[in-house]
Short mmCIF file of C-alpha atoms in Angstrom, two decimals:
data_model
loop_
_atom_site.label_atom_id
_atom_site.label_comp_id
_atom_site.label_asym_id
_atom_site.label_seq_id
_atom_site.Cartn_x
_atom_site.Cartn_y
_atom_site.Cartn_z
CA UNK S 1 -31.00 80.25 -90.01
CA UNK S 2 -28.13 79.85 -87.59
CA UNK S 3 -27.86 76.03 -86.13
CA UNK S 4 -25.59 74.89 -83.90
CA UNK S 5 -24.17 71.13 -84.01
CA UNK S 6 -23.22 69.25 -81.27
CA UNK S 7 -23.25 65.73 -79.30
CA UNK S 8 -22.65 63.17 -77.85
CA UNK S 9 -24.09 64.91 -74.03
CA UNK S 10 -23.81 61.65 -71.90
CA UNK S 11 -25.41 63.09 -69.13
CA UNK S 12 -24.62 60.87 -65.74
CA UNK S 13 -21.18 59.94 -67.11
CA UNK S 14 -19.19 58.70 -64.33
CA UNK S 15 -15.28 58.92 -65.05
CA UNK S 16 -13.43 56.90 -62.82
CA UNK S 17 -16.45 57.01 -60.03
CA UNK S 18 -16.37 60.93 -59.85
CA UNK S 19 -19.50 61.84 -61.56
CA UNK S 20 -19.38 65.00 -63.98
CA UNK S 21 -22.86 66.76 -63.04
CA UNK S 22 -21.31 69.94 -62.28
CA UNK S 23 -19.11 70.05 -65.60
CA UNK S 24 -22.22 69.23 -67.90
CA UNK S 25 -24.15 72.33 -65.67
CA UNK S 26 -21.31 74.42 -66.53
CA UNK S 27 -21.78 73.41 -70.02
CA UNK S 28 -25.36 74.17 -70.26
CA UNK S 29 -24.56 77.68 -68.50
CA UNK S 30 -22.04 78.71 -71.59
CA UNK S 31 -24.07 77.12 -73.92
CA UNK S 32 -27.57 79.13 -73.11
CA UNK S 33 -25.34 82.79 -73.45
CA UNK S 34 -23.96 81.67 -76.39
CA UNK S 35 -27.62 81.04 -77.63
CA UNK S 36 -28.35 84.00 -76.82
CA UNK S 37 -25.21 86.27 -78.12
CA UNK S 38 -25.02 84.41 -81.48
CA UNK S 39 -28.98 84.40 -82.00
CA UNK S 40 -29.66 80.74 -82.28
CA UNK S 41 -32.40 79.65 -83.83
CA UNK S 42 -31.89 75.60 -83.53
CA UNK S 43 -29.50 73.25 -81.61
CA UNK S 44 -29.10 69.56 -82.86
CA UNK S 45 -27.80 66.91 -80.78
CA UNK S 46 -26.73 63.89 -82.90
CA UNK S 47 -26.44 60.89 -80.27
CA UNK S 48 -25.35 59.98 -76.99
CA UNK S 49 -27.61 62.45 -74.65
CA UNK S 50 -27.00 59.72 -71.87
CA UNK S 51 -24.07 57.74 -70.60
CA UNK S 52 -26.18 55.07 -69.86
CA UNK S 53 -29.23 53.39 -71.63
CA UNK S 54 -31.16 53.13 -68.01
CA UNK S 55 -29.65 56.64 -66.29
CA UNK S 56 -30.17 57.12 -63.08
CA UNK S 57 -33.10 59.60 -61.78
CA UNK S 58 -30.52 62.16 -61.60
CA UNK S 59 -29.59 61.91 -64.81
CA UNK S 60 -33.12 62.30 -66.29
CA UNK S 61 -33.80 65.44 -64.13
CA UNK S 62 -30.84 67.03 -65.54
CA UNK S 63 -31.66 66.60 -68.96
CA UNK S 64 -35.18 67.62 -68.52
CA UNK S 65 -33.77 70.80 -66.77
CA UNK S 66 -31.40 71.82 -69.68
CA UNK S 67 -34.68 71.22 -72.35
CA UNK S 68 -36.61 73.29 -69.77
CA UNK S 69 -33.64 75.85 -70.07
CA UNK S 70 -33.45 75.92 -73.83
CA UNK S 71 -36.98 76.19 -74.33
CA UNK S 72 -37.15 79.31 -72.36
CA UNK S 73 -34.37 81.10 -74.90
CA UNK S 74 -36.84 80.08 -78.09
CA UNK S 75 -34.36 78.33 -79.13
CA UNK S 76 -36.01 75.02 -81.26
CA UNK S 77 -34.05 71.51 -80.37
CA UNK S 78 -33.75 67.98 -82.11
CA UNK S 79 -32.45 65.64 -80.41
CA UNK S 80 -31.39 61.82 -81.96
CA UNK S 81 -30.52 58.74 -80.25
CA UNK S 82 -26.88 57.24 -79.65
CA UNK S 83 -25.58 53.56 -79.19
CA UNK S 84 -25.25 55.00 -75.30
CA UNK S 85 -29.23 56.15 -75.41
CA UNK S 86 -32.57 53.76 -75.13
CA UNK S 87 -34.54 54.58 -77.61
CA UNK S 88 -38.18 53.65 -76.09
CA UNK S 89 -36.38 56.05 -73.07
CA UNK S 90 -35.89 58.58 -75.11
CA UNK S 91 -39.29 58.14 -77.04
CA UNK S 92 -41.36 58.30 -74.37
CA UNK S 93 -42.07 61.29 -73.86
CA UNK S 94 -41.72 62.74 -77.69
CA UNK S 95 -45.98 63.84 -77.93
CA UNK S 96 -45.25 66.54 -75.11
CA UNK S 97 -41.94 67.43 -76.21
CA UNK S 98 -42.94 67.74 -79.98
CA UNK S 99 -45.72 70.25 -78.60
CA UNK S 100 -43.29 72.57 -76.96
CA UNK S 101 -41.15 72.72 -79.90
CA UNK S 102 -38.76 70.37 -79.20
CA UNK S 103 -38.23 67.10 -81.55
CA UNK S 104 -36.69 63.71 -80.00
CA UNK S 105 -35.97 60.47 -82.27
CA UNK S 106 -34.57 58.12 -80.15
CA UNK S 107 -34.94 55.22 -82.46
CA UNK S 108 -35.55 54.62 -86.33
CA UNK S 109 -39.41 55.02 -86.83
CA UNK S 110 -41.50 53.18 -89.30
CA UNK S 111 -42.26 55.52 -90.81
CA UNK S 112 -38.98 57.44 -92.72
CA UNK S 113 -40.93 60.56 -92.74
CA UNK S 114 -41.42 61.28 -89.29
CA UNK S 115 -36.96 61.63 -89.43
CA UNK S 116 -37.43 64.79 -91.67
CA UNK S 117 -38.08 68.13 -90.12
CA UNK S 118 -38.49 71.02 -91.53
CA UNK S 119 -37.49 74.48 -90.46
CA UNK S 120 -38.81 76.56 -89.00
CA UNK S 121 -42.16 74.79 -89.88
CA UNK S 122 -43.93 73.39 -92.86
CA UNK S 123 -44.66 76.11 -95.01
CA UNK S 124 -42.34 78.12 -96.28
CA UNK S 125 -39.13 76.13 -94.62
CA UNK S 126 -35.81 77.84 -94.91
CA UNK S 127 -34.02 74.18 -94.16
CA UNK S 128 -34.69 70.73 -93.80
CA UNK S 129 -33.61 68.19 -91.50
CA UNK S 130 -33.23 64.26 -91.65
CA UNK S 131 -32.59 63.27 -88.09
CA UNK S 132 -31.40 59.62 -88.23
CA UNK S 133 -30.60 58.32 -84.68
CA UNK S 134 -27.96 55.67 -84.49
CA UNK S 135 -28.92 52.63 -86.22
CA UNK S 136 -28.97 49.48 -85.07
CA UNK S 137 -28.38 46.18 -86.98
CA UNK S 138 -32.07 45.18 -87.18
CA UNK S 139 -32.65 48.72 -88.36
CA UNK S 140 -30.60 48.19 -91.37
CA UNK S 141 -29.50 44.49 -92.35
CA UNK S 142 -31.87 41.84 -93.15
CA UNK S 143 -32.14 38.51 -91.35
CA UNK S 144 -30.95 36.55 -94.80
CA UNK S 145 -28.26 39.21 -95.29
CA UNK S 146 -24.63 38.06 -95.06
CA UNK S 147 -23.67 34.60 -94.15
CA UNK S 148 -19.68 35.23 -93.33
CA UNK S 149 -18.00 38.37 -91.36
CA UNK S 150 -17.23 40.78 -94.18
CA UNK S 151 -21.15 40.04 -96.05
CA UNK S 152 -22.13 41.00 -92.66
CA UNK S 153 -20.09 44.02 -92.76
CA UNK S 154 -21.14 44.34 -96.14
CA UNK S 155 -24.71 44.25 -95.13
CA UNK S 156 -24.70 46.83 -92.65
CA UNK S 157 -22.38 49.30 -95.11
CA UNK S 158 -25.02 48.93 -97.32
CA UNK S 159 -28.22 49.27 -94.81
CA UNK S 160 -26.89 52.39 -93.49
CA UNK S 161 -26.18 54.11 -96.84
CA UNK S 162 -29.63 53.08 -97.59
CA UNK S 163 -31.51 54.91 -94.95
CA UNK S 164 -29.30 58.17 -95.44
CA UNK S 165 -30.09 57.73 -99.26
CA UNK S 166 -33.80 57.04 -98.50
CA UNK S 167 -34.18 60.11 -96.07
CA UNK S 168 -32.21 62.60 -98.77
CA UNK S 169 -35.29 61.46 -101.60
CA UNK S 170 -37.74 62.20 -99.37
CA UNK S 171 -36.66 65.74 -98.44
CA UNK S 172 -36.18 66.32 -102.25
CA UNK S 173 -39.47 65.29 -103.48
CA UNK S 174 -41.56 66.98 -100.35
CA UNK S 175 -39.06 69.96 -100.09
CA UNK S 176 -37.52 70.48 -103.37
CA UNK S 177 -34.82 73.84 -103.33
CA UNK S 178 -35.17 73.42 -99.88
CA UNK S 179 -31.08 72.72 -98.25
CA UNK S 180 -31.27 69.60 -96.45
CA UNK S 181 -28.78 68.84 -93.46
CA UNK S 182 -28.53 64.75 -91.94
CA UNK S 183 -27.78 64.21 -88.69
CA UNK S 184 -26.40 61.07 -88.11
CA UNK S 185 -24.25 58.85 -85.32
CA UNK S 186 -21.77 56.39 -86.64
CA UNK S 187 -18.09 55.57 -86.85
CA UNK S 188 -17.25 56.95 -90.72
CA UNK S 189 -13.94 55.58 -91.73
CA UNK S 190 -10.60 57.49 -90.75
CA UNK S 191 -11.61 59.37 -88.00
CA UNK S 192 -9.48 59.24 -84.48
CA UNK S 193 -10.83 58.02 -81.86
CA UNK S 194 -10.67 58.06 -77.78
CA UNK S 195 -10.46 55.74 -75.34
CA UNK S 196 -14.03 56.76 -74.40
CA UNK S 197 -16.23 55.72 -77.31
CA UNK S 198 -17.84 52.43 -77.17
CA UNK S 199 -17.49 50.34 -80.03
CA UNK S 200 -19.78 50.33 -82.82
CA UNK S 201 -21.60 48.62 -85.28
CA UNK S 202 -18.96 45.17 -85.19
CA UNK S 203 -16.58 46.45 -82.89
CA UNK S 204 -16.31 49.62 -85.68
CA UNK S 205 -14.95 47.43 -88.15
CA UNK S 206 -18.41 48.31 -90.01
CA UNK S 207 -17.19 51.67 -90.54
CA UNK S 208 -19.01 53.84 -92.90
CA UNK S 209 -17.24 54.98 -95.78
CA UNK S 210 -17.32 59.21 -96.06
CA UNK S 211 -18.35 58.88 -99.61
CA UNK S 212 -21.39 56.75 -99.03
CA UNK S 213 -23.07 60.03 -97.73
CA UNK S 214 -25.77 61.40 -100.00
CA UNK S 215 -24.91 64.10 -102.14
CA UNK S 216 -27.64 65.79 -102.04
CA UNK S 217 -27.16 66.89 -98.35
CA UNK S 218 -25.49 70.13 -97.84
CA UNK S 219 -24.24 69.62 -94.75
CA UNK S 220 -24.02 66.32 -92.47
CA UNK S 221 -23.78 66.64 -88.52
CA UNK S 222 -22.47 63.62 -86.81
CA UNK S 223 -22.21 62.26 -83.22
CA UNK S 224 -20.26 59.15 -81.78
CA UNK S 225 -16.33 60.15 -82.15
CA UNK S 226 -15.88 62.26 -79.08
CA UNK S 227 -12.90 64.39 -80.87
CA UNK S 228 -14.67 67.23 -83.19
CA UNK S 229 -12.85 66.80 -86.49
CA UNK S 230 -14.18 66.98 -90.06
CA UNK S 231 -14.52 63.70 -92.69
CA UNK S 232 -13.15 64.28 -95.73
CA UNK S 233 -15.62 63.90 -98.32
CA UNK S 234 -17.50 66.14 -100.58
CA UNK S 235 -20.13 67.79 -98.88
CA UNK S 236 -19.40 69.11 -95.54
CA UNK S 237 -19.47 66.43 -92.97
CA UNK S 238 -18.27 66.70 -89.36
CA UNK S 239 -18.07 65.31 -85.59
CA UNK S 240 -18.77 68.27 -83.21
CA UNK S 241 -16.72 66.15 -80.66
CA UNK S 242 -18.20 65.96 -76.93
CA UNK S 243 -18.61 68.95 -75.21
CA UNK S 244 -16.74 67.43 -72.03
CA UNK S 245 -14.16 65.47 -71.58
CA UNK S 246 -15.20 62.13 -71.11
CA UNK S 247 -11.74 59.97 -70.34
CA UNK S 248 -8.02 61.14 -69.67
CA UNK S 249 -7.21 60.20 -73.67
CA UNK S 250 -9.30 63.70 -73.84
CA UNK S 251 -7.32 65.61 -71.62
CA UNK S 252 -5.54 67.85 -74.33
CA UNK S 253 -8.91 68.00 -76.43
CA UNK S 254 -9.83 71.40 -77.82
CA UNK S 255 -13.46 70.85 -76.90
CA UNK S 256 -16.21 73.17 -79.10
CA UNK S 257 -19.67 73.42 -80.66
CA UNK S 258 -19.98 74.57 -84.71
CA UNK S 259 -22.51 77.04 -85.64
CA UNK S 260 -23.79 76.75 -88.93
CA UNK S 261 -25.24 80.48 -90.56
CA UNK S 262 -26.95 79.34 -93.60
CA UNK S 263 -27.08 82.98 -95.25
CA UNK S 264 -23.21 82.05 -95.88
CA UNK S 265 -23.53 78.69 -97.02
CA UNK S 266 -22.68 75.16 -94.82
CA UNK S 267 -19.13 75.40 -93.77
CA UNK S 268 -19.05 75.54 -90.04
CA UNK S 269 -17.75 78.20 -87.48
CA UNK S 270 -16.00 76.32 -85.18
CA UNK S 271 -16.41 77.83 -81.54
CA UNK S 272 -13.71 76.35 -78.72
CA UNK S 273 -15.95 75.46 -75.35
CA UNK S 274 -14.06 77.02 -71.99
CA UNK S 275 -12.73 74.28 -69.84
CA UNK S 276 -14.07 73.77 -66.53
CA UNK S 277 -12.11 71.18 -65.48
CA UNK S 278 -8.15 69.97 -65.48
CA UNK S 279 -8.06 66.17 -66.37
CA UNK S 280 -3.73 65.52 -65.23
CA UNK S 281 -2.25 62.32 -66.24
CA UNK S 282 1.03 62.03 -64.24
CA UNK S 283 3.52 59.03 -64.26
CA UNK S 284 7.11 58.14 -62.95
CA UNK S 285 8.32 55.91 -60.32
CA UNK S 286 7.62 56.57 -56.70
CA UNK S 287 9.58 59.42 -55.61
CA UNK S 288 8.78 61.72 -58.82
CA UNK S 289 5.47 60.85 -58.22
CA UNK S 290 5.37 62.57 -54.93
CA UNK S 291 7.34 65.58 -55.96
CA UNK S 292 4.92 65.88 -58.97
CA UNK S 293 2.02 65.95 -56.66
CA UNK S 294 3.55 68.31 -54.22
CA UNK S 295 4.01 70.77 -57.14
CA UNK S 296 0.71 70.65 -58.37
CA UNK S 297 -0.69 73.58 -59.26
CA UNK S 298 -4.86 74.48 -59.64
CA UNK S 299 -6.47 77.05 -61.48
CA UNK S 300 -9.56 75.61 -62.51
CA UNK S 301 -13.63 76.10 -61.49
CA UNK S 302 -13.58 72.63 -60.89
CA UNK S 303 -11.85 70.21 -58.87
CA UNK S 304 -8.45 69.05 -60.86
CA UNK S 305 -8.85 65.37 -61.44
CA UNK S 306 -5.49 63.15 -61.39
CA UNK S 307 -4.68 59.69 -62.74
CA UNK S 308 -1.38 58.34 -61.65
CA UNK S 309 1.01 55.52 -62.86
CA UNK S 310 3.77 54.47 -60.74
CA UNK S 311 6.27 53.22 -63.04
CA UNK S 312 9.23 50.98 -61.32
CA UNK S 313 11.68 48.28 -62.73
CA UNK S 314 11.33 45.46 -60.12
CA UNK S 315 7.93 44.28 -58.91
CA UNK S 316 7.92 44.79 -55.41
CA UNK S 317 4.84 44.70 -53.00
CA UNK S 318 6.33 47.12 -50.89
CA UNK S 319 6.22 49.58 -53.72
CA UNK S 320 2.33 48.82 -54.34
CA UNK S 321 1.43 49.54 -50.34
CA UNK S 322 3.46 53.08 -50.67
CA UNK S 323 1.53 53.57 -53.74
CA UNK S 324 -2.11 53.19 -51.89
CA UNK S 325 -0.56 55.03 -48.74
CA UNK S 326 0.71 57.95 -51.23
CA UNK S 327 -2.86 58.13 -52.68
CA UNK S 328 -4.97 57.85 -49.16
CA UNK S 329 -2.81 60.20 -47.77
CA UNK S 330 -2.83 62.72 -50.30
CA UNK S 331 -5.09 65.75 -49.58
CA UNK S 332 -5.06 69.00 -51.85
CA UNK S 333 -7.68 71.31 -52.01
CA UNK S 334 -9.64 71.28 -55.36
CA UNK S 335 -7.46 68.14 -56.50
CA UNK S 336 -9.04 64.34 -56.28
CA UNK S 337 -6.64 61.28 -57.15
CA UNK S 338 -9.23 59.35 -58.63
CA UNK S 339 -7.37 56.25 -60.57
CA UNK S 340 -3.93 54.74 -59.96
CA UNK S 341 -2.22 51.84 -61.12
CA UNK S 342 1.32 50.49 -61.08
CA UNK S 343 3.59 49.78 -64.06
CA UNK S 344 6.49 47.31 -63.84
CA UNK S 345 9.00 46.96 -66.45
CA UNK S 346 9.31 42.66 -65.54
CA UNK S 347 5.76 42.10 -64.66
CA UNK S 348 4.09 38.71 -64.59
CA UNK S 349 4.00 37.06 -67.69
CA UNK S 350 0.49 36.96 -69.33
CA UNK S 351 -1.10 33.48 -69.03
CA UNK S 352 -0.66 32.36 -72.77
CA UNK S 353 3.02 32.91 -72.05
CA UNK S 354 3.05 31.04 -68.65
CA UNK S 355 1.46 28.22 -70.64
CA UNK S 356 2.96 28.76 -73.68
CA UNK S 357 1.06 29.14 -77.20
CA UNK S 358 -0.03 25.30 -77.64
CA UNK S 359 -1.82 25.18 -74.33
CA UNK S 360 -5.11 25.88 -74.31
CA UNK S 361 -6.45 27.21 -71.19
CA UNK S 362 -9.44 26.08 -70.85
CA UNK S 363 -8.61 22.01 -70.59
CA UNK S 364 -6.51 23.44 -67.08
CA UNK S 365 -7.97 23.60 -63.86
CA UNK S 366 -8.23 26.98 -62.28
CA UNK S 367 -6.07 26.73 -59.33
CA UNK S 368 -3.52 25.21 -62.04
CA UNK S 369 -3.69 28.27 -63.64
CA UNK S 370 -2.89 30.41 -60.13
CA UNK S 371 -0.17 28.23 -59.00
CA UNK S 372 1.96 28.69 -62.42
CA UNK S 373 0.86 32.32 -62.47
CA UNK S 374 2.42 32.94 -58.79
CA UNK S 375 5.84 30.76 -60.24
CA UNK S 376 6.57 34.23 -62.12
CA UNK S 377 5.68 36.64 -58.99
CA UNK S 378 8.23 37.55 -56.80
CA UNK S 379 6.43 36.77 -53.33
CA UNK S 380 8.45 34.53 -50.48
CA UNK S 381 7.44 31.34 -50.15
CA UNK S 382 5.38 32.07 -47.18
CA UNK S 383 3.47 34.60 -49.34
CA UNK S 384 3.03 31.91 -52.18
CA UNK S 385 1.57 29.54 -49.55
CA UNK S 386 -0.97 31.65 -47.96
CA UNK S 387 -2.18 33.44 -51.31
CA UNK S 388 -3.21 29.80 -52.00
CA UNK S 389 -5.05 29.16 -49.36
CA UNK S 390 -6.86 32.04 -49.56
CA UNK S 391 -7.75 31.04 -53.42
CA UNK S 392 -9.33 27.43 -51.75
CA UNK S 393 -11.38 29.69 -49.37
CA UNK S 394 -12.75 31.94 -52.25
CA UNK S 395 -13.14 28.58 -54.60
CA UNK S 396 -15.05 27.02 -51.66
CA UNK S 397 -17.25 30.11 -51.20
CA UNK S 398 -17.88 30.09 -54.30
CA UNK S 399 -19.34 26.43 -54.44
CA UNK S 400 -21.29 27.16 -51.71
CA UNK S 401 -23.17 30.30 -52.61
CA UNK S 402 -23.69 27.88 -56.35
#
């Protein structure tokens, strides 16, 4: 069977307010001819098909389009739930989707059996699949489990590795001979991450270790890390990556999908996905920042998106209002500013340094807090004075909407 591997969707994703609709229908549009020029038989989606857990009605009507799409190219999908996804969302409707062919498991079921699929149905199956969405802490650590941090992290090493090892005997003794491929969505030790992946499972300090995977899988498809890259453990094991870019951290990304041909065994053919968007990082101080701009130049389907970071020695609010004017005033066909910030090399001191390391900040007053902060600003007296009045405007607002 041929079976492609990929994740981590997160349809509705919203990158700096600029929503990426028309990149994921680009996506969907490369993906179907590829389906149809490689012969796919399956597509598995480990995790994340939403950005959100409640996405917005545009969001759902996209993803029911693209199943709509893939169902009309024969092409069977199973689809697993992410940390991003609700699983009683994704759940709902599984009895209509199941009877076109498609399977969706947006949470762990009771019942460990109804995460193993086999392919392409129950007699005779040429592969078998043990879907396990992303699982939560009640899903695999008991209430009595782990008193301090690391039994904790222990406990949820150990629950995981238990429902991968659980899932693997139950495709062995119901499908014996039959090659048996996890899908799974996780942070596994050692992997590199971006700036876009929510943290996981403890703040990822749970991570799972590659060798905890069962053995008896021949190949394991994973979602969560949004760079594709393999795991280094025994059996085949690898993040397909996201098929978008999903922050600026991904901007230099080699973005693809891996198409598994199980004639010749379980080692993936990795296939790069086209880019259909620029994502341009630019910094410098104020005046290479406007030559940069001026010398931008667009190739791309999609309108280039730019992040810039003015970087300049001396704080200076001057600087700041040239920085917003730059940025309203800019206007480039098929190129949107859509983040900037400013960078200065003596910048306010963070509060614990204000304070210094003893002090504890939360036996001082707010407005004692402001006052020392604006000490370290460079803003005239005048400036000083009226910034505090309008904090005792905002304070007094504030007790009267409480």
């Amino acid at each position: 069977m041929k079976i492609l591997h990929t994740a981590d969707w997160h349809i509705g994703k919203r990158l700096h307010k600029h929503y990426l609709y028309e990149d994921f229908n680009l996506f969907i549009q490369w993906l179907c001819k590829l389906v149809i020029d490689e012969k796919i038989e399956v597509i598995l989606v480990s995790g994340d098909v939403f950005d959100l857990a409640n996405p917005s009605a545009e969001a759902r009507k996209q993803y029911y389009q693209t199943l709509v799409t893939l169902k009309n190219l024969n092409c069977r999908l199973i689809i697993t739930g992410g940390n991003h996804d609700s699983p009683s969302m994704l759940d709902a409707p599984k009895e209509l989707l199941s009877a076109l062919q498609m399977d969706v498991i947006g949470g762990l079921p009771k019942n460990m059996e109804d995460c193993i699929i086999p392919l392409p149905h129950n007699e005779n199956p040429k592969v078998v699949i043990a879907a396990l969405p992303y699982l939560r802490d009640a899903d695999v650590r008991l209430a009595n489990e782990g008193n301090t941090y690391e039994e904790r992290l222990a406990a949820i090493r150990k629950g995981i590795q238990a429902k991968f090892d659980e899932t693997a005997e139950i495709c062995k003794n119901k499908y014996p001979k039959v090659p048996a491929l996890a899908m799974g969505h996780l942070y596994a030790a050692g992997v590199s991450t971006s700036e876009s992946e929510r943290d996981i499972q403890i703040g990822n300090q749970a991570a799972f270790k590659a060798e905890q995977f069962n053995s008896y899988f021949s190949y394991v498809a994973l979602g969560h890390i949004h760079q594709p890259q393999r795991i280094n453990t025994q059996i085949p094991t690898f993040y397909s990556g996201s098929p978008l870019m999903l922050s600026f951290s991904e901007r230099k990304d080699e973005k693809r999908v891996l198409l598994l041909d199980t004639k010749n065994g379980f080692e993936p053919k990795s296939i790069p996905i086209p880019s259909f968007r620029k994502l341009l990082k630019l910094k410098g101080n104020l005046a290479e920042l406007k030559l940069k701009l001026t010398d931008l130049k667009v190739e791309e389907n999609l309108a280039t998106l730019v992040e810039i970071e003015m970087q300049e020695e001396h704080y200076s609010t001057q600087k700041l209002a040239d920085l917003d004017e730059l940025v309203s005033n800019f206007n480039q066909e098929n190129v949107e500013i859509i983040k900037h910030r400013a960078h200065f090399k003596n910048q306010q001191l963070q509060s614990s340094e204000v304070f210094g390391a003893q002090q504890n900040l939360a036996d001082l007053k707010p407005k004692e807090v402001f006052e020392s902060l604006l000490k370290n600003e460079a803003f005239s007296e005048e400036e000083k004075q009226e910034l505090l009045h309008t904090f005792d405007e905002l304070k007094e607002m504030q007790h009267t909407s409480d």
